PDB file of C-alpha atoms in Angstrom:
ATOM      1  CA  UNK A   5       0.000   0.000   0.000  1.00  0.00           C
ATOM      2  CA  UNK A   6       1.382   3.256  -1.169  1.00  0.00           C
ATOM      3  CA  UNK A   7       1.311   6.786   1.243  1.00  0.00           C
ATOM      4  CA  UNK A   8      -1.352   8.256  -1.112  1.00  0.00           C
ATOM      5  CA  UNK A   9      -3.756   5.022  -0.872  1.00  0.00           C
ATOM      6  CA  UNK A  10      -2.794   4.862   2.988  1.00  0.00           C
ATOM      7  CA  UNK A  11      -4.386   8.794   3.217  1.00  0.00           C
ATOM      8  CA  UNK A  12      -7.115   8.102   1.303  1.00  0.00           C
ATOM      9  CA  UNK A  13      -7.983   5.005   3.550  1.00  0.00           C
ATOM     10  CA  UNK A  14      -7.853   7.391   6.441  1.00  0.00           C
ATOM     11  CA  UNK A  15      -9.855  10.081   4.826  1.00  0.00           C
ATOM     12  CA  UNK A  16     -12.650   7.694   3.962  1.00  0.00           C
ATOM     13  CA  UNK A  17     -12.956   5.904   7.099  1.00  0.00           C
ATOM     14  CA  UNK A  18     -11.918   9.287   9.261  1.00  0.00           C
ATOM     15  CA  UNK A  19      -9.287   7.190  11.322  1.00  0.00           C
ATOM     16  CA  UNK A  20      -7.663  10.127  12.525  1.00  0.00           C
ATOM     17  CA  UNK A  21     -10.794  11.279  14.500  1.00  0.00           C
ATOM     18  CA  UNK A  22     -12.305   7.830  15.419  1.00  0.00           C
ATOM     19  CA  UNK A  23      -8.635   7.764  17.115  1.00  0.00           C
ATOM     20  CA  UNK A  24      -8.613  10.584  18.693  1.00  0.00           C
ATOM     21  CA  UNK A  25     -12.116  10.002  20.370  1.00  0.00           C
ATOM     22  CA  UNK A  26     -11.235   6.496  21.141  1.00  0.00           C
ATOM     23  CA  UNK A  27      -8.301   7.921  23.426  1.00  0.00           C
ATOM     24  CA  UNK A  28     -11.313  10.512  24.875  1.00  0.00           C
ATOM     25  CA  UNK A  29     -13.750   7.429  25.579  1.00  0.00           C
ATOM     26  CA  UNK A  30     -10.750   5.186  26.866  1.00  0.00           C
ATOM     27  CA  UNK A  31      -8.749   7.949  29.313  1.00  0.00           C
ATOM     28  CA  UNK A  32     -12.411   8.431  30.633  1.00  0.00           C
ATOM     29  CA  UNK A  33     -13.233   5.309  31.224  1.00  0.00           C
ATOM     30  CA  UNK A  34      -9.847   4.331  32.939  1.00  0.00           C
ATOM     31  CA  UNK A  35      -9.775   7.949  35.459  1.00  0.00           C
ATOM     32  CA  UNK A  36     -13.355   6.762  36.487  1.00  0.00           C
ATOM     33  CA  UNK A  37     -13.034   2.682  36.971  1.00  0.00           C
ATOM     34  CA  UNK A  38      -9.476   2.406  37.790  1.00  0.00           C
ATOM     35  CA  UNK A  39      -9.137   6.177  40.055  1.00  0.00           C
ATOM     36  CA  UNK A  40      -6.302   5.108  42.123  1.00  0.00           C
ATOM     37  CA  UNK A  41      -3.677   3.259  38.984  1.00  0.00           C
ATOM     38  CA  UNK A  42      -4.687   7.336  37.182  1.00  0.00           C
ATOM     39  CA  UNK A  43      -3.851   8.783  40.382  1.00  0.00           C
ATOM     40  CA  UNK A  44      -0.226   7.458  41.150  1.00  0.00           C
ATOM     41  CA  UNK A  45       0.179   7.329  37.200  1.00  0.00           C
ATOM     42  CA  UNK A  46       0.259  11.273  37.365  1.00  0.00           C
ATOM     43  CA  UNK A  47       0.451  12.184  41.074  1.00  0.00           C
ATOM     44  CA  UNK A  48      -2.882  13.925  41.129  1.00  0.00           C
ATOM     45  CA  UNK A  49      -5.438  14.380  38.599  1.00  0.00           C
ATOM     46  CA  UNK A  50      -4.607  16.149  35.054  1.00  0.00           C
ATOM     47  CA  UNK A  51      -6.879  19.021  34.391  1.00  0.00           C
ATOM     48  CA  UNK A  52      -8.548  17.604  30.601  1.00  0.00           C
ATOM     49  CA  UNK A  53      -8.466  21.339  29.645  1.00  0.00           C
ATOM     50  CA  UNK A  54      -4.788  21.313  29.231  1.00  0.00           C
ATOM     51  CA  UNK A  55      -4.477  18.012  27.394  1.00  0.00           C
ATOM     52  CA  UNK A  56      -4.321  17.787  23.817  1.00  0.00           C
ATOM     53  CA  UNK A  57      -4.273  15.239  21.401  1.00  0.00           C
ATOM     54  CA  UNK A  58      -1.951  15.318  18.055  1.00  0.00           C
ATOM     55  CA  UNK A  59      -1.372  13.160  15.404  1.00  0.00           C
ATOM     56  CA  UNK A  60       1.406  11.344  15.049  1.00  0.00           C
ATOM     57  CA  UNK A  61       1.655   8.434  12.278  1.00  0.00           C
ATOM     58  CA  UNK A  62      -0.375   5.608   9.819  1.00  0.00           C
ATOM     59  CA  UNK A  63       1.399   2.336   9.501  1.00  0.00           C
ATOM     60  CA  UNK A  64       0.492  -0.728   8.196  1.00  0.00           C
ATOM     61  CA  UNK A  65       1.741  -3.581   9.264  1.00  0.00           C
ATOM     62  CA  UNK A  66       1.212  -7.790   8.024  1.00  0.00           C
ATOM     63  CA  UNK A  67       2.564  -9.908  10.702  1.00  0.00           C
ATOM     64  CA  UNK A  68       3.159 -13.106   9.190  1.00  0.00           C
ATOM     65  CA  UNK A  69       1.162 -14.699  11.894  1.00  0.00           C
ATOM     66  CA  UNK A  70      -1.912 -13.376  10.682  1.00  0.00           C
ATOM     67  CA  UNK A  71      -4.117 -13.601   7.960  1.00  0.00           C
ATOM     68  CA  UNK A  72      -4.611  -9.965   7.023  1.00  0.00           C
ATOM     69  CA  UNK A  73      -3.020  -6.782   7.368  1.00  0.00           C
ATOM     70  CA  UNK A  74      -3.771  -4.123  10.401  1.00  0.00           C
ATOM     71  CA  UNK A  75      -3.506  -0.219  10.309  1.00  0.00           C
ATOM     72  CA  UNK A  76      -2.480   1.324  13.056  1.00  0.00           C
ATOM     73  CA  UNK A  77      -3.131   5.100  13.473  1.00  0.00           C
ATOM     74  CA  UNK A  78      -0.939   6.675  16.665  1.00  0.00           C
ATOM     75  CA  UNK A  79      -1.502   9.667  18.220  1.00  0.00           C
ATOM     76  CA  UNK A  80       0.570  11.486  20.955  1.00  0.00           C
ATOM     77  CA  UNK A  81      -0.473  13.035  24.446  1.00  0.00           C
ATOM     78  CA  UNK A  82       0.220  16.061  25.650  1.00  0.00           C
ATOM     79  CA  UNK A  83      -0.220  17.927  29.038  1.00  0.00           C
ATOM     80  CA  UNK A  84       0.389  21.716  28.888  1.00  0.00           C
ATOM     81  CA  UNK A  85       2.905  21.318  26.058  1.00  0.00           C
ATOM     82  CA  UNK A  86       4.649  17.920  27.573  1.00  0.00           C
ATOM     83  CA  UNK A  87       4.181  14.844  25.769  1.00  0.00           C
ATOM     84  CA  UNK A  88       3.371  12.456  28.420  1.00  0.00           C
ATOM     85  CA  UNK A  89       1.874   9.752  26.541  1.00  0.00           C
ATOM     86  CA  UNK A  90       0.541   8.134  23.097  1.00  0.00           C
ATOM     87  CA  UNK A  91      -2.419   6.364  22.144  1.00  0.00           C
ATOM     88  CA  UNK A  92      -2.999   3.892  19.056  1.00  0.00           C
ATOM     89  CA  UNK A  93      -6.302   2.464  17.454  1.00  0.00           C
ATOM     90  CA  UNK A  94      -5.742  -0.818  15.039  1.00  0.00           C
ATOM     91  CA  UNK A  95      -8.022  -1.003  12.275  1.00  0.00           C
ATOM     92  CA  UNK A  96      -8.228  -3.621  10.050  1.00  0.00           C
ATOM     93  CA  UNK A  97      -8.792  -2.773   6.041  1.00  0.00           C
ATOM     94  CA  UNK A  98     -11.968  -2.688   6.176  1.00  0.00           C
ATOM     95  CA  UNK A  99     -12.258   0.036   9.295  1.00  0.00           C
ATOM     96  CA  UNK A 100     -13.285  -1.809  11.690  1.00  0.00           C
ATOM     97  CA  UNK A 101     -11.347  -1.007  15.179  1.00  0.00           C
ATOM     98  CA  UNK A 102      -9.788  -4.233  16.385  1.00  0.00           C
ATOM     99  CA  UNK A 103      -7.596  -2.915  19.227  1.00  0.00           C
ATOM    100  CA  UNK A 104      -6.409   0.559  21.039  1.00  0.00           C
ATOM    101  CA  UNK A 105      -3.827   0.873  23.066  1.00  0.00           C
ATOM    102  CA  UNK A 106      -2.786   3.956  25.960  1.00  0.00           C
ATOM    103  CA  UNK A 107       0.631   3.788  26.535  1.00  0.00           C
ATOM    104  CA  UNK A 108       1.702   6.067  29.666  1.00  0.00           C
ATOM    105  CA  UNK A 109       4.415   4.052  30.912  1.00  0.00           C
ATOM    106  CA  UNK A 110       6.896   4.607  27.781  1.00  0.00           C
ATOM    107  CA  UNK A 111       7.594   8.247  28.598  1.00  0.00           C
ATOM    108  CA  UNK A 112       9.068   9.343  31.770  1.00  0.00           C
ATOM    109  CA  UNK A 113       6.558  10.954  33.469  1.00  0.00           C
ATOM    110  CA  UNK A 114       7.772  12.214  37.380  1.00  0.00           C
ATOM    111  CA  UNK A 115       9.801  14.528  36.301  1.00  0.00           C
ATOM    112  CA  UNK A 116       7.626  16.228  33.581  1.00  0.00           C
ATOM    113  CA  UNK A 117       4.589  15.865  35.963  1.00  0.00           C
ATOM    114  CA  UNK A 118       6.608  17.734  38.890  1.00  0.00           C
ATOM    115  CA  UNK A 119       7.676  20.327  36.900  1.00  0.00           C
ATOM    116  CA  UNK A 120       4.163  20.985  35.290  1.00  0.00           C
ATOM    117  CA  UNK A 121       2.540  21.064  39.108  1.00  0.00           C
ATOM    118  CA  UNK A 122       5.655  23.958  40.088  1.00  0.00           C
ATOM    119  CA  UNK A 123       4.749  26.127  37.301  1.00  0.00           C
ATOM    120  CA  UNK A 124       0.624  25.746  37.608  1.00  0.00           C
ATOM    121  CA  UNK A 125       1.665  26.774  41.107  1.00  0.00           C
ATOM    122  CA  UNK A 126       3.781  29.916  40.317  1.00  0.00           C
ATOM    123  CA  UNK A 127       0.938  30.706  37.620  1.00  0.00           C
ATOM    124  CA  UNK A 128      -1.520  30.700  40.777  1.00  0.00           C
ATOM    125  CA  UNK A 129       0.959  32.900  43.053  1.00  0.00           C
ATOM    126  CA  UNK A 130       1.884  35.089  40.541  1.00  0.00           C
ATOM    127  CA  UNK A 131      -1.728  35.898  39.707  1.00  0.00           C
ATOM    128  CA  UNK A 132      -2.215  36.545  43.268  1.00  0.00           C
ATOM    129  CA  UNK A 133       0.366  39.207  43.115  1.00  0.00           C
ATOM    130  CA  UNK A 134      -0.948  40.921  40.114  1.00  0.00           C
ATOM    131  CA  UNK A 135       2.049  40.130  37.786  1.00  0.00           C
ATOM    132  CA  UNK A 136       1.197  40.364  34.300  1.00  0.00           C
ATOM    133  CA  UNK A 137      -0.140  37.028  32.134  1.00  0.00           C
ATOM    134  CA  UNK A 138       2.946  37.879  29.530  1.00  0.00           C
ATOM    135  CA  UNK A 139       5.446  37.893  32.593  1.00  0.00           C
ATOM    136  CA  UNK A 140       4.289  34.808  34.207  1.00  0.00           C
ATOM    137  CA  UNK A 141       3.759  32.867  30.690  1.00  0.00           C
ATOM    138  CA  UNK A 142       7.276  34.245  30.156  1.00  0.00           C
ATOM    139  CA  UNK A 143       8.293  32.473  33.499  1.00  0.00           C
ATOM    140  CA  UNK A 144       6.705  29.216  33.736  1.00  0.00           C
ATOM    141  CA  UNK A 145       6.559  28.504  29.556  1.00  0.00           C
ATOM    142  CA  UNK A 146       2.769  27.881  30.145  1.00  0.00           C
ATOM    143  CA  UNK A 147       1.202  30.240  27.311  1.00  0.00           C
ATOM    144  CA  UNK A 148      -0.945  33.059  28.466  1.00  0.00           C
ATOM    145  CA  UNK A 149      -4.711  31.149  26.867  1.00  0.00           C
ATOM    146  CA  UNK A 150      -3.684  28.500  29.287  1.00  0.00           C
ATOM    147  CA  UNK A 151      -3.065  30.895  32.262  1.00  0.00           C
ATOM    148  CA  UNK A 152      -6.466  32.565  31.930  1.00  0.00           C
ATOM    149  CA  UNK A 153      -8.001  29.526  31.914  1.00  0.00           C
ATOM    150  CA  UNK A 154      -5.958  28.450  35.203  1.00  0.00           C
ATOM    151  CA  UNK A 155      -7.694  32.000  36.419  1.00  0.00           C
ATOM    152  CA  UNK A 156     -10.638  31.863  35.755  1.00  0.00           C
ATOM    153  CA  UNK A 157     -11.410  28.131  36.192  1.00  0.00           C
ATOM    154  CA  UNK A 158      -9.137  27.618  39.109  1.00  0.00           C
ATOM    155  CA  UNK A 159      -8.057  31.046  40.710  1.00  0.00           C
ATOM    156  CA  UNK A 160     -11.220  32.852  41.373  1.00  0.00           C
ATOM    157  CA  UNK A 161     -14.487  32.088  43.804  1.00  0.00           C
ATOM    158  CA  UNK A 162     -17.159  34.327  44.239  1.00  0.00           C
ATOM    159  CA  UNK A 163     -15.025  36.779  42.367  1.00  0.00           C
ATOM    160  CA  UNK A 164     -12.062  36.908  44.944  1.00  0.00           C
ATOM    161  CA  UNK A 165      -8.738  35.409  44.013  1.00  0.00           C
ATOM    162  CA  UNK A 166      -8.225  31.822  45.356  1.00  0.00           C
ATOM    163  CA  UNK A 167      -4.855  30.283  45.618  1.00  0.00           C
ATOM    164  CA  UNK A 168      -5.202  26.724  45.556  1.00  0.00           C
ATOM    165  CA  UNK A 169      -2.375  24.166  45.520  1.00  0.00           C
TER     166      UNK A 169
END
């Protein structure tokens, strides 16, 4: 199978978004029925807001075990702008999903996960001092949509600054 047959496979079957709500439905469904693996997977809970979901490759593969080939579309996870994970649906020719697999455990996550949790923090102290988004995005690398969101959502009840950490 050529590149140009492999795209138009994924255009007419829409791969790329049946994958990318596959990893929705599956992260969803493992947070909820398996709270406490999510939990020490990321030391806390990830804010879904601040994960994003991009593309990453379409392979076929024909393991010589099986009777037909599989495509595999792969997609890579990102919290805040850290890859911390990927996520793959296998299709068969046809389009049918046969498998998906989330894969947290490839990337290192403790570091990445420690370091996002310092600079959500500074982003909350630093809005409690009145420092400027630009400063603090400037500071912590988290970019200034994501720190109103962290204000709005996260900083403020009954319209008095909150810091919670």
């Amino acid at each position: 199978m050529n590149a140009k047959t492999l795209l138009e496979w994924e255009r007419k079957l829409d791969a790329k978004n049946q994958t990318i709500k596959g990893f929705w439905d599956y992260f969803k469904k493992w947070r909820t029925e398996d709270k406490y693996e999510y939990l020490d997977t990321f030391k806390g809970k990830l804010y879904e807001e601040f994960i994003g979901v991009e593309e990453n490759s379409i392979q076929v593969r024909y393991p010589f075990s099986r009777i037909e080939a599989s495509v595999f579309f792969n997609v890579n996870i990102y919290y805040f702008d850290k890859e911390i994970g990927t996520y793959c649906m296998e299709f068969d020719l046809d389009g049918e999903v046969l498998d998906d697999y989330l894969d947290f455990v490839s990337i290192p996550l403790e570091n990445k996960m420690l370091e996002i949790r310092y600079n959500i923090s500074t982003v909350r102290k630093a809005l409690k001092e009145g420092i400027e988004m630009k400063a603090i995005s400037n500071i912590t690398g988290i970019d200034e949509a994501s720190i109103e969101i962290i204000k709005k959502k996260y900083c403020y009840a009954n319209g008095v600054l909150m810091l919670k950490i």
